[in-house]
């Protein structure tokens, strides 16, 4: 694993996502990395991220899989293209669909591990499967279909 | 529609969910209501809830469908049992699975409408389909399978 997360390579104007943007000060700032052919992110939910006392709320689990999915998609697209992450033009993905299965209650107060596997890369689409584990036990699993961000969504770059 | 949201009937010890608990001061405090045979919640994302400037991040959309789903499941269970919401024992649901399809970018800065439909009630399970709309246009649709909370997850009640 390197020290630089996938999300830290995103251009500034695409780094405001609440789930994973390094420039969103109120956000979760999820950081994802390669671990061999899998991708991994670690995140400790805040105390307020509860469903009921002691357990993490489902929306956060979905957010982790979502943002780890789009980050993993970008990393996989760079790897497949044989390009270094961060080189222009940037690969940046949005989520087309997301599925989450909550297998058991996710405990609050421990670091969660989100682990992704690239299931498919085809054209502008990348399919990622993911697990969310606590203390080595899988609490949720999911699947995200990520597609390259449509041009009309990309914020205009300032002339330089 | 009545003035009291489904979530406002939850017992205090089950009202700390980040997505919908009325006692979670940092949370989203989603409020869901009946609208005929459908359920509806309205929510305006905070400025920081962005994916990229101008659009809502996907994890929030998933959270809205998740919490509107469990709330709608509780309301549907009470209605089917012919009981008033808030009567004991409380019906309280957790999400077993969640699917979200992001149909178009969801604009930030407007109130979103989450609309649910009860697709199935069977034993301890309720299936809810939902849409998330902005300015009358459906931006995302999803499906949640909710199951009654296992007894071992219910926080112990103080003796009274």
JSON list of C-alpha atoms in Angstrom, two decimals, chain A residues 12 16 27 44 65 73 81 92 106 112 123 134 137 146 159:
[
{"chain": "A", "resi": 12, "resn": "UNK", "atom": "CA", "xyz": [-9.47, 19.80, -6.29]},
{"chain": "A", "resi": 16, "resn": "UNK", "atom": "CA", "xyz": [-15.75, 18.01, -2.08]},
{"chain": "A", "resi": 27, "resn": "UNK", "atom": "CA", "xyz": [-17.36, 15.09, 5.60]},
{"chain": "A", "resi": 44, "resn": "UNK", "atom": "CA", "xyz": [-14.03, 4.61, 12.48]},
{"chain": "A", "resi": 65, "resn": "UNK", "atom": "CA", "xyz": [-19.47, 1.13, 0.07]},
{"chain": "A", "resi": 73, "resn": "UNK", "atom": "CA", "xyz": [-13.35, 2.25, -9.89]},
{"chain": "A", "resi": 81, "resn": "UNK", "atom": "CA", "xyz": [-5.02, 2.09, -18.78]},
{"chain": "A", "resi": 92, "resn": "UNK", "atom": "CA", "xyz": [-13.76, 10.13, -11.93]},
{"chain": "A", "resi": 106, "resn": "UNK", "atom": "CA", "xyz": [-22.20, -3.41, 12.88]},
{"chain": "A", "resi": 112, "resn": "UNK", "atom": "CA", "xyz": [-14.33, -0.72, 10.19]},
{"chain": "A", "resi": 123, "resn": "UNK", "atom": "CA", "xyz": [-16.16, 0.66, -21.33]},
{"chain": "A", "resi": 134, "resn": "UNK", "atom": "CA", "xyz": [-15.60, -5.09, 12.25]},
{"chain": "A", "resi": 137, "resn": "UNK", "atom": "CA", "xyz": [-16.18, -10.28, 11.02]},
{"chain": "A", "resi": 146, "resn": "UNK", "atom": "CA", "xyz": [-19.82, 2.89, -11.09]},
{"chain": "A", "resi": 159, "resn": "UNK", "atom": "CA", "xyz": [-8.11, 28.67, -16.96]}
]
